[in-house]
PDB file of C-alpha atoms in Angstrom:
ATOM      1  CA  MET A1110       4.157 -26.123  -9.861  1.00 80.00           C
ATOM      2  CA  THR A1111       6.679 -25.718  -7.053  1.00 92.00           C
ATOM      3  CA  GLN A1112       6.362 -22.892  -4.534  1.00 90.00           C
ATOM      4  CA  ARG A1113       9.428 -21.246  -6.049  1.00 92.00           C
ATOM      5  CA  GLU A1114       7.816 -21.318  -9.503  1.00 94.00           C
ATOM      6  CA  THR A1115       4.554 -19.971  -8.059  1.00 94.00           C
ATOM      7  CA  LYS A1116       6.384 -17.088  -6.396  1.00 95.00           C
ATOM      8  CA  ALA A1117       8.154 -16.259  -9.672  1.00 95.00           C
ATOM      9  CA  ARG A1118       4.825 -16.269 -11.552  1.00 96.00           C
ATOM     10  CA  LEU A1119       3.149 -14.021  -8.980  1.00 97.00           C
ATOM     11  CA  LEU A1120       6.090 -11.615  -8.847  1.00 97.00           C
ATOM     12  CA  ALA A1121       6.107 -11.321 -12.647  1.00 97.00           C
ATOM     13  CA  ALA A1122       2.376 -10.511 -12.584  1.00 97.00           C
ATOM     14  CA  TYR A1123       3.026  -7.898  -9.883  1.00 97.00           C
ATOM     15  CA  ASP A1124       5.760  -6.188 -11.918  1.00 97.00           C
ATOM     16  CA  GLN A1125       3.799  -6.259 -15.169  1.00 96.00           C
ATOM     17  CA  GLN A1126       0.332  -5.332 -13.924  1.00 96.00           C
ATOM     18  CA  LEU A1127       0.809  -3.184 -10.823  1.00 95.00           C
ATOM     19  CA  ARG A1128       3.905  -1.084 -11.411  1.00 95.00           C
ATOM     20  CA  THR A1129       2.031   1.303 -13.680  1.00 89.00           C
ATOM     21  CA  ASP A1130      -0.493   4.070 -13.074  1.00 86.00           C
ATOM     22  CA  ALA A1131      -2.260   1.440 -10.959  1.00 86.00           C
ATOM     23  CA  GLU A1132      -0.020   2.657  -8.124  1.00 88.00           C
ATOM     24  CA  THR A1133      -1.307   6.210  -8.258  1.00 90.00           C
ATOM     25  CA  PRO A1134      -5.098   6.074  -8.780  1.00 80.00           C
ATOM     26  CA  SER A1135      -5.843   9.211  -6.743  1.00 81.00           C
ATOM     27  CA  ALA A1136      -2.864  11.348  -7.792  1.00 91.00           C
ATOM     28  CA  LEU A1137      -3.485  14.972  -8.689  1.00 93.00           C
ATOM     29  CA  GLU A1138      -0.661  14.852 -11.202  1.00 95.00           C
ATOM     30  CA  VAL A1139       1.813  12.271 -12.522  1.00 97.00           C
ATOM     31  CA  THR A1140       4.953  13.242 -14.432  1.00 97.00           C
ATOM     32  CA  GLU A1141       7.194  10.716 -16.164  1.00 96.00           C
ATOM     33  CA  HIS A1142      10.916  11.363 -15.867  1.00 96.00           C
ATOM     34  CA  GLY A1143      12.936   8.649 -17.562  1.00 96.00           C
ATOM     35  CA  PRO A1144      11.867   5.419 -15.861  1.00 96.00           C
ATOM     36  CA  LEU A1145      10.451   7.319 -12.873  1.00 97.00           C
ATOM     37  CA  ARG A1146       6.837   8.220 -12.194  1.00 97.00           C
ATOM     38  CA  LEU A1147       6.656  11.369 -10.047  1.00 98.00           C
ATOM     39  CA  ALA A1148       3.205  11.714  -8.480  1.00 97.00           C
ATOM     40  CA  THR A1149       1.623  14.550  -6.511  1.00 97.00           C
ATOM     41  CA  PHE A1150      -1.165  13.919  -4.006  1.00 93.00           C
ATOM     42  CA  LEU A1151      -3.412  15.942  -1.752  1.00 87.00           C
ATOM     43  CA  GLY A1152      -1.845  17.182   1.464  1.00 88.00           C
ATOM     44  CA  GLY A1153       1.479  18.150  -0.107  1.00 94.00           C
ATOM     45  CA  ARG A1154       2.583  14.557  -0.655  1.00 96.00           C
ATOM     46  CA  GLY A1155       4.951  13.423  -3.382  1.00 98.00           C
ATOM     47  CA  PHE A1156       5.510   9.818  -4.442  1.00 98.00           C
ATOM     48  CA  ILE A1157       8.194   8.230  -6.622  1.00 98.00           C
ATOM     49  CA  THR A1158       7.859   4.815  -8.229  1.00 96.00           C
ATOM     50  CA  TYR A1159       8.789   2.928 -11.430  1.00 96.00           C
ATOM     51  CA  ARG A1160       8.506  -0.454 -13.072  1.00 95.00           C
ATOM     52  CA  ASP A1161      12.282  -0.894 -13.167  1.00 95.00           C
ATOM     53  CA  LEU A1162      15.437   1.147 -13.621  1.00 96.00           C
ATOM     54  CA  GLY A1163      16.648  -0.855 -16.612  1.00 93.00           C
ATOM     55  CA  ASP A1164      20.400  -1.314 -16.750  1.00 93.00           C
ATOM     56  CA  ALA A1165      21.129   1.844 -14.706  1.00 95.00           C
ATOM     57  CA  ASP A1166      24.532   2.070 -13.055  1.00 97.00           C
ATOM     58  CA  GLU A1167      25.393   3.899  -9.825  1.00 98.00           C
ATOM     59  CA  GLN A1168      26.050   7.190 -11.596  1.00 98.00           C
ATOM     60  CA  SER A1169      22.728   7.224 -13.429  1.00 97.00           C
ATOM     61  CA  VAL A1170      20.879   6.175 -10.273  1.00 98.00           C
ATOM     62  CA  ARG A1171      22.442   9.098  -8.375  1.00 98.00           C
ATOM     63  CA  ARG A1172      21.391  11.447 -11.160  1.00 98.00           C
ATOM     64  CA  LEU A1173      17.813  10.164 -11.122  1.00 98.00           C
ATOM     65  CA  VAL A1174      17.561  10.682  -7.364  1.00 98.00           C
ATOM     66  CA  GLU A1175      18.971  14.205  -7.570  1.00 98.00           C
ATOM     67  CA  GLU A1176      16.615  15.128 -10.421  1.00 98.00           C
ATOM     68  CA  ALA A1177      13.589  13.703  -8.634  1.00 98.00           C
ATOM     69  CA  VAL A1178      14.372  15.658  -5.467  1.00 98.00           C
ATOM     70  CA  GLY A1179      14.885  18.781  -7.556  1.00 98.00           C
ATOM     71  CA  TYR A1180      11.493  18.256  -9.197  1.00 98.00           C
ATOM     72  CA  PHE A1181       9.668  18.202  -5.868  1.00 98.00           C
ATOM     73  CA  GLN A1182      11.807  20.934  -4.307  1.00 98.00           C
ATOM     74  CA  ALA A1183      10.587  23.204  -7.103  1.00 97.00           C
ATOM     75  CA  LYS A1184       6.983  22.570  -5.986  1.00 97.00           C
ATOM     76  CA  PRO A1185       6.542  24.645  -2.801  1.00 96.00           C
ATOM     77  CA  GLU A1186       3.286  22.856  -1.966  1.00 96.00           C
ATOM     78  CA  ILE A1187       5.115  19.535  -1.560  1.00 98.00           C
ATOM     79  CA  ILE A1188       6.192  19.003   2.037  1.00 97.00           C
ATOM     80  CA  LYS A1189       7.097  15.297   2.011  1.00 97.00           C
ATOM     81  CA  VAL A1190       8.009  12.647  -0.535  1.00 98.00           C
ATOM     82  CA  GLU A1191       8.097   8.843  -0.488  1.00 98.00           C
ATOM     83  CA  TRP A1192      10.414   6.837  -2.754  1.00 98.00           C
ATOM     84  CA  LYS A1193       9.115   3.260  -2.970  1.00 97.00           C
ATOM     85  CA  THR A1194      11.854   0.654  -3.436  1.00 98.00           C
ATOM     86  CA  ARG A1195      11.566  -3.096  -4.029  1.00 97.00           C
ATOM     87  CA  GLY A1196      14.019  -5.693  -2.855  1.00 97.00           C
ATOM     88  CA  HIS A1197      14.178  -7.576  -6.156  1.00 97.00           C
ATOM     89  CA  ASP A1198      15.048  -4.548  -8.306  1.00 97.00           C
ATOM     90  CA  HIS A1199      18.388  -3.945  -9.981  1.00 96.00           C
ATOM     91  CA  ALA A1200      19.229  -0.518  -8.527  1.00 97.00           C
ATOM     92  CA  PRO A1201      22.959  -0.167  -7.798  1.00 97.00           C
ATOM     93  CA  GLY A1202      23.779   2.512  -5.242  1.00 98.00           C
ATOM     94  CA  LEU A1203      20.147   3.530  -4.698  1.00 98.00           C
ATOM     95  CA  HIS A1204      20.216   3.240  -0.904  1.00 98.00           C
ATOM     96  CA  GLU A1205      23.300   5.420  -0.639  1.00 98.00           C
ATOM     97  CA  ALA A1206      21.988   7.967  -3.154  1.00 98.00           C
ATOM     98  CA  LEU A1207      18.694   8.316  -1.289  1.00 98.00           C
ATOM     99  CA  LEU A1208      20.399   8.846   2.062  1.00 98.00           C
ATOM    100  CA  HIS A1209      22.810  11.349   0.497  1.00 98.00           C
ATOM    101  CA  ASN A1210      19.861  13.364  -0.827  1.00 98.00           C
ATOM    102  CA  GLY A1211      18.061  13.639   2.499  1.00 98.00           C
ATOM    103  CA  PHE A1212      15.830  10.564   2.549  1.00 98.00           C
ATOM    104  CA  THR A1213      15.458   8.378   5.624  1.00 98.00           C
ATOM    105  CA  GLN A1214      14.756   4.657   5.465  1.00 98.00           C
ATOM    106  CA  ASP A1215      11.605   3.107   6.945  1.00 96.00           C
ATOM    107  CA  ASP A1216      11.213  -0.508   7.998  1.00 94.00           C
ATOM    108  CA  PRO A1217      10.905  -2.981   5.124  1.00 95.00           C
ATOM    109  CA  GLU A1218       7.556  -4.660   4.473  1.00 95.00           C
ATOM    110  CA  SER A1219       6.717  -7.941   2.773  1.00 97.00           C
ATOM    111  CA  ILE A1220       5.076  -7.971  -0.655  1.00 97.00           C
ATOM    112  CA  MET A1221       2.382 -10.620  -0.234  1.00 96.00           C
ATOM    113  CA  ILE A1222       0.426 -12.110  -3.150  1.00 97.00           C
ATOM    114  CA  GLY A1223      -1.997 -14.992  -3.436  1.00 94.00           C
ATOM    115  CA  GLU A1224      -5.248 -16.285  -4.822  1.00 94.00           C
ATOM    116  CA  ALA A1225      -8.317 -14.388  -3.662  1.00 95.00           C
ATOM    117  CA  ARG A1226     -10.199 -17.652  -3.235  1.00 93.00           C
ATOM    118  CA  ALA A1227      -7.595 -18.782  -0.684  1.00 88.00           C
ATOM    119  CA  LEU A1228      -8.605 -15.844   1.511  1.00 89.00           C
ATOM    120  CA  SER A1229     -12.344 -16.178   0.888  1.00 92.00           C
ATOM    121  CA  VAL A1230     -13.214 -18.418   3.827  1.00 92.00           C
ATOM    122  CA  ASP A1231     -15.699 -18.340   6.670  1.00 92.00           C
ATOM    123  CA  VAL A1232     -14.094 -16.850   9.773  1.00 93.00           C
ATOM    124  CA  PRO A1233     -16.221 -16.768  12.953  1.00 94.00           C
ATOM    125  CA  LEU A1234     -16.391 -13.395  14.681  1.00 96.00           C
ATOM    126  CA  PRO A1235     -16.386 -12.878  18.446  1.00 95.00           C
ATOM    127  CA  ASP A1236     -19.788 -12.266  19.981  1.00 95.00           C
ATOM    128  CA  GLY A1237     -20.932  -8.699  19.451  1.00 96.00           C
ATOM    129  CA  VAL A1238     -18.535  -7.943  16.579  1.00 98.00           C
ATOM    130  CA  THR A1239     -19.954  -7.100  13.162  1.00 97.00           C
ATOM    131  CA  LEU A1240     -18.481  -6.192   9.757  1.00 98.00           C
ATOM    132  CA  ARG A1241     -19.776  -3.581   7.343  1.00 97.00           C
ATOM    133  CA  GLN A1242     -18.697  -1.406   4.434  1.00 98.00           C
ATOM    134  CA  VAL A1243     -18.642   2.337   5.177  1.00 97.00           C
ATOM    135  CA  THR A1244     -19.108   5.330   2.877  1.00 97.00           C
ATOM    136  CA  ASP A1245     -20.528   8.131   5.058  1.00 97.00           C
ATOM    137  CA  GLU A1246     -18.126  10.928   5.991  1.00 97.00           C
ATOM    138  CA  ALA A1247     -18.544  10.451   9.744  1.00 97.00           C
ATOM    139  CA  ASP A1248     -17.742   6.734   9.462  1.00 97.00           C
ATOM    140  CA  VAL A1249     -14.753   7.356   7.197  1.00 97.00           C
ATOM    141  CA  ARG A1250     -13.306   9.919   9.616  1.00 97.00           C
ATOM    142  CA  ALA A1251     -13.854   7.591  12.579  1.00 97.00           C
ATOM    143  CA  MET A1252     -12.149   4.762  10.685  1.00 97.00           C
ATOM    144  CA  SER A1253      -9.195   6.945   9.717  1.00 96.00           C
ATOM    145  CA  ALA A1254      -8.788   8.240  13.281  1.00 96.00           C
ATOM    146  CA  MET A1255      -8.730   4.679  14.640  1.00 95.00           C
ATOM    147  CA  GLN A1256      -6.049   3.690  12.135  1.00 95.00           C
ATOM    148  CA  ASP A1257      -3.939   6.743  13.056  1.00 93.00           C
ATOM    149  CA  GLU A1258      -4.144   5.757  16.718  1.00 93.00           C
ATOM    150  CA  VAL A1259      -3.252   2.100  16.062  1.00 92.00           C
ATOM    151  CA  PHE A1260      -0.275   3.098  13.901  1.00 88.00           C
ATOM    152  CA  GLY A1261       0.932   5.483  16.624  1.00 88.00           C
ATOM    153  CA  GLU A1262       0.402   8.628  14.569  1.00 87.00           C
ATOM    154  CA  PRO A1263      -1.350  11.867  15.525  1.00 89.00           C
ATOM    155  CA  VAL A1264      -4.985  11.848  14.460  1.00 88.00           C
ATOM    156  CA  SER A1265      -5.269  14.076  11.394  1.00 86.00           C
ATOM    157  CA  ASP A1266      -7.680  14.812   8.576  1.00 90.00           C
ATOM    158  CA  GLU A1267      -5.135  14.068   5.849  1.00 87.00           C
ATOM    159  CA  MET A1268      -5.933  10.417   5.185  1.00 89.00           C
ATOM    160  CA  ALA A1269      -9.669  10.860   5.764  1.00 93.00           C
ATOM    161  CA  ASP A1270      -9.752  13.694   3.233  1.00 92.00           C
ATOM    162  CA  ALA A1271      -7.896  11.547   0.692  1.00 88.00           C
ATOM    163  CA  LEU A1272     -10.275   8.602   1.226  1.00 92.00           C
ATOM    164  CA  LEU A1273     -13.342  10.829   0.908  1.00 94.00           C
ATOM    165  CA  ARG A1274     -11.976  12.263  -2.326  1.00 89.00           C
ATOM    166  CA  ARG A1275     -11.504   8.768  -3.709  1.00 89.00           C
ATOM    167  CA  LEU A1276     -15.007   7.764  -2.719  1.00 93.00           C
ATOM    168  CA  SER A1277     -16.307  10.835  -4.561  1.00 92.00           C
ATOM    169  CA  LEU A1278     -14.438   9.677  -7.677  1.00 87.00           C
ATOM    170  CA  ASP A1279     -16.119   6.258  -7.412  1.00 86.00           C
ATOM    171  CA  ASP A1280     -12.906   4.429  -8.339  1.00 84.00           C
ATOM    172  CA  SER A1281     -14.192   1.128  -6.841  1.00 91.00           C
ATOM    173  CA  MET A1282     -12.234   1.430  -3.564  1.00 94.00           C
ATOM    174  CA  GLU A1283     -14.101  -0.072  -0.600  1.00 97.00           C
ATOM    175  CA  LEU A1284     -13.693   0.701   3.102  1.00 98.00           C
ATOM    176  CA  TRP A1285     -14.521  -2.039   5.599  1.00 98.00           C
ATOM    177  CA  VAL A1286     -14.721  -1.907   9.399  1.00 98.00           C
ATOM    178  CA  ALA A1287     -15.337  -4.263  12.298  1.00 98.00           C
ATOM    179  CA  GLU A1288     -17.367  -2.777  15.128  1.00 98.00           C
ATOM    180  CA  ALA A1289     -18.043  -3.729  18.737  1.00 96.00           C
ATOM    181  CA  GLU A1290     -20.221  -1.836  21.203  1.00 91.00           C
ATOM    182  CA  GLY A1291     -20.657   0.954  18.667  1.00 91.00           C
ATOM    183  CA  HIS A1292     -16.920   1.509  18.180  1.00 95.00           C
ATOM    184  CA  ILE A1293     -14.618   0.629  15.269  1.00 97.00           C
ATOM    185  CA  VAL A1294     -12.094  -1.963  16.462  1.00 97.00           C
ATOM    186  CA  SER A1295     -10.565  -2.999  13.110  1.00 97.00           C
ATOM    187  CA  ALA A1296     -10.531  -1.593   9.589  1.00 97.00           C
ATOM    188  CA  GLY A1297      -9.040  -1.917   6.139  1.00 95.00           C
ATOM    189  CA  ARG A1298      -9.685  -1.029   2.535  1.00 96.00           C
ATOM    190  CA  LEU A1299     -10.006  -2.968  -0.696  1.00 97.00           C
ATOM    191  CA  GLU A1300      -8.616  -1.501  -3.913  1.00 94.00           C
ATOM    192  CA  PRO A1301      -9.546  -3.400  -7.085  1.00 95.00           C
ATOM    193  CA  VAL A1302      -7.025  -2.464  -9.780  1.00 94.00           C
ATOM    194  CA  PRO A1303      -8.705  -1.734 -13.136  1.00 92.00           C
ATOM    195  CA  GLY A1304      -7.416  -3.729 -16.091  1.00 92.00           C
ATOM    196  CA  THR A1305      -5.588  -6.274 -13.930  1.00 96.00           C
ATOM    197  CA  ASP A1306      -6.211  -9.532 -12.082  1.00 97.00           C
ATOM    198  CA  PHE A1307      -5.440  -7.815  -8.775  1.00 97.00           C
ATOM    199  CA  ALA A1308      -7.139  -6.215  -5.827  1.00 97.00           C
ATOM    200  CA  GLY A1309      -5.082  -4.739  -3.004  1.00 95.00           C
ATOM    201  CA  ILE A1310      -5.857  -4.960   0.702  1.00 94.00           C
ATOM    202  CA  TRP A1311      -4.482  -1.970   2.581  1.00 92.00           C
ATOM    203  CA  GLY A1312      -4.597  -0.092   5.863  1.00 87.00           C
ATOM    204  CA  GLY A1313      -5.320  -3.127   8.008  1.00 88.00           C
ATOM    205  CA  ALA A1314      -5.397  -2.056  11.652  1.00 92.00           C
ATOM    206  CA  THR A1315      -6.877  -3.623  14.780  1.00 94.00           C
ATOM    207  CA  ARG A1316      -6.968  -2.132  18.252  1.00 95.00           C
ATOM    208  CA  GLN A1317      -4.515  -3.973  20.490  1.00 94.00           C
ATOM    209  CA  GLU A1318      -7.108  -5.189  22.981  1.00 95.00           C
ATOM    210  CA  TRP A1319      -9.061  -6.855  20.147  1.00 95.00           C
ATOM    211  CA  ARG A1320      -6.149  -8.676  18.503  1.00 93.00           C
ATOM    212  CA  GLY A1321      -5.823 -12.446  18.445  1.00 91.00           C
ATOM    213  CA  ARG A1322      -9.573 -13.043  18.072  1.00 94.00           C
ATOM    214  CA  GLY A1323      -9.771 -13.574  14.322  1.00 92.00           C
ATOM    215  CA  ILE A1324     -11.211 -10.153  13.547  1.00 95.00           C
ATOM    216  CA  TYR A1325      -8.494  -9.141  11.089  1.00 91.00           C
ATOM    217  CA  ARG A1326      -8.741 -12.530   9.349  1.00 91.00           C
ATOM    218  CA  ALA A1327     -12.499 -12.097   9.027  1.00 94.00           C
ATOM    219  CA  LEU A1328     -12.086  -8.579   7.660  1.00 94.00           C
ATOM    220  CA  THR A1329      -9.526  -9.858   5.154  1.00 92.00           C
ATOM    221  CA  ALA A1330     -11.802 -12.719   4.094  1.00 93.00           C
ATOM    222  CA  ARG A1331     -14.712 -10.343   3.558  1.00 96.00           C
ATOM    223  CA  ARG A1332     -12.575  -8.098   1.349  1.00 96.00           C
ATOM    224  CA  ALA A1333     -11.388 -11.112  -0.643  1.00 95.00           C
ATOM    225  CA  GLN A1334     -15.012 -12.159  -1.198  1.00 97.00           C
ATOM    226  CA  SER A1335     -15.806  -8.688  -2.506  1.00 97.00           C
ATOM    227  CA  ALA A1336     -12.755  -8.840  -4.790  1.00 97.00           C
ATOM    228  CA  LEU A1337     -13.958 -12.116  -6.294  1.00 98.00           C
ATOM    229  CA  VAL A1338     -17.377 -10.592  -6.985  1.00 97.00           C
ATOM    230  CA  LYS A1339     -15.553  -7.865  -8.906  1.00 96.00           C
ATOM    231  CA  GLY A1340     -13.702 -10.454 -10.988  1.00 97.00           C
ATOM    232  CA  LYS A1341     -10.326 -10.097  -9.255  1.00 98.00           C
ATOM    233  CA  THR A1342      -8.481 -13.373  -8.742  1.00 97.00           C
ATOM    234  CA  LEU A1343      -5.279 -12.173  -7.059  1.00 97.00           C
ATOM    235  CA  ILE A1344      -4.789 -10.278  -3.801  1.00 97.00           C
ATOM    236  CA  HIS A1345      -1.707  -8.244  -2.978  1.00 96.00           C
ATOM    237  CA  SER A1346      -0.590  -6.344   0.091  1.00 94.00           C
ATOM    238  CA  ASP A1347       2.474  -4.686   1.572  1.00 94.00           C
ATOM    239  CA  SER A1348       2.483  -6.294   4.997  1.00 90.00           C
ATOM    240  CA  THR A1349       4.105  -5.463   8.311  1.00 86.00           C
ATOM    241  CA  GLU A1350       5.321  -8.236  10.563  1.00 84.00           C
ATOM    242  CA  PHE A1351       1.963  -8.051  12.356  1.00 80.00           C
ATOM    243  CA  SER A1352      -0.139  -8.952   9.326  1.00 82.00           C
ATOM    244  CA  ARG A1353       2.320 -11.092   7.325  1.00 89.00           C
ATOM    245  CA  PRO A1354       1.858 -14.271   9.406  1.00 87.00           C
ATOM    246  CA  ILE A1355      -1.940 -13.954   9.182  1.00 82.00           C
ATOM    247  CA  LEU A1356      -1.822 -13.644   5.403  1.00 85.00           C
ATOM    248  CA  GLU A1357       0.651 -16.524   5.122  1.00 88.00           C
ATOM    249  CA  ARG A1358      -1.700 -18.761   7.096  1.00 84.00           C
ATOM    250  CA  SER A1359      -4.390 -17.804   4.604  1.00 80.00           C
ATOM    251  CA  GLY A1360      -2.248 -18.928   1.663  1.00 83.00           C
ATOM    252  CA  LEU A1361      -0.520 -15.749   0.478  1.00 91.00           C
ATOM    253  CA  LEU A1362       3.174 -15.894  -0.361  1.00 95.00           C
ATOM    254  CA  LYS A1363       5.954 -13.430   0.324  1.00 96.00           C
ATOM    255  CA  VAL A1364       7.392 -12.716  -3.124  1.00 97.00           C
ATOM    256  CA  SER A1365       9.691  -9.770  -2.322  1.00 98.00           C
ATOM    257  CA  THR A1366      10.102  -6.803   0.002  1.00 97.00           C
ATOM    258  CA  THR A1367       9.349  -3.112  -0.303  1.00 97.00           C
ATOM    259  CA  THR A1368      11.050  -0.376   1.683  1.00 97.00           C
ATOM    260  CA  PRO A1369       9.855   3.234   1.691  1.00 97.00           C
ATOM    261  CA  TYR A1370      12.357   6.079   1.915  1.00 98.00           C
ATOM    262  CA  ARG A1371      11.009   9.445   3.066  1.00 98.00           C
ATOM    263  CA  TRP A1372      12.093  13.019   2.398  1.00 98.00           C
ATOM    264  CA  ALA A1373      10.681  16.068   4.199  1.00 97.00           C
ATOM    265  CA  ARG A1374      11.103  19.704   3.220  1.00 95.00           C
ATOM    266  CA  GLY A1375      13.374  21.647   5.535  1.00 82.00           C
TER     267      GLY A1375
END
């Protein structure tokens, strides 16, 4: 099979298996509106996704955007909304309609997919660095704070609270960290997707002074090994330009792009 054929096969599996309620495992509420899935999360967060928009034209796309914004505007507890777009979708006029309705565009990310066994390799760690899975509240909050700092965001309880809620639901999510000298220097989570071949690797972050030493690769390999134990054969991730080259070297392929658009109340 050529690489082009492999990419097409992986992208078809992504569309068929992941663009369902698999995208919103911790949502408080999910409402279907035409092809759209409108999800509400803790912390006043809204999320809009869909498998596809069918044969929608520009007029119907504009109407869908307006109706989705109206839905969340009518929920006073919602303070921000993300609309998740994919580069391979047929969605005429979507970019313009989102901007017209108050969304701002984030940087695009690469949709990476590959065989879990390609990632499941032995990666040597620097001296003094260890990997472990965390579940205790103090560890989860320390992990979340480190990720906020690495991503240049104010340290907040929002993500930690959401992760702790998911751990309480026992939905098979795993949180993994790399530690050195008693401090978390890298972290990421594994999200096996029930009823599919997939597990997602998310939230990968490494402190700048610890980059380039193979720690993120080792953390990724350990998550892939755990995915295989759970019977998951495919790994997927939305990757920034920092992590994409690492995943490509491990055998994952870029099959498309995803770009978030964000709306904030007021």
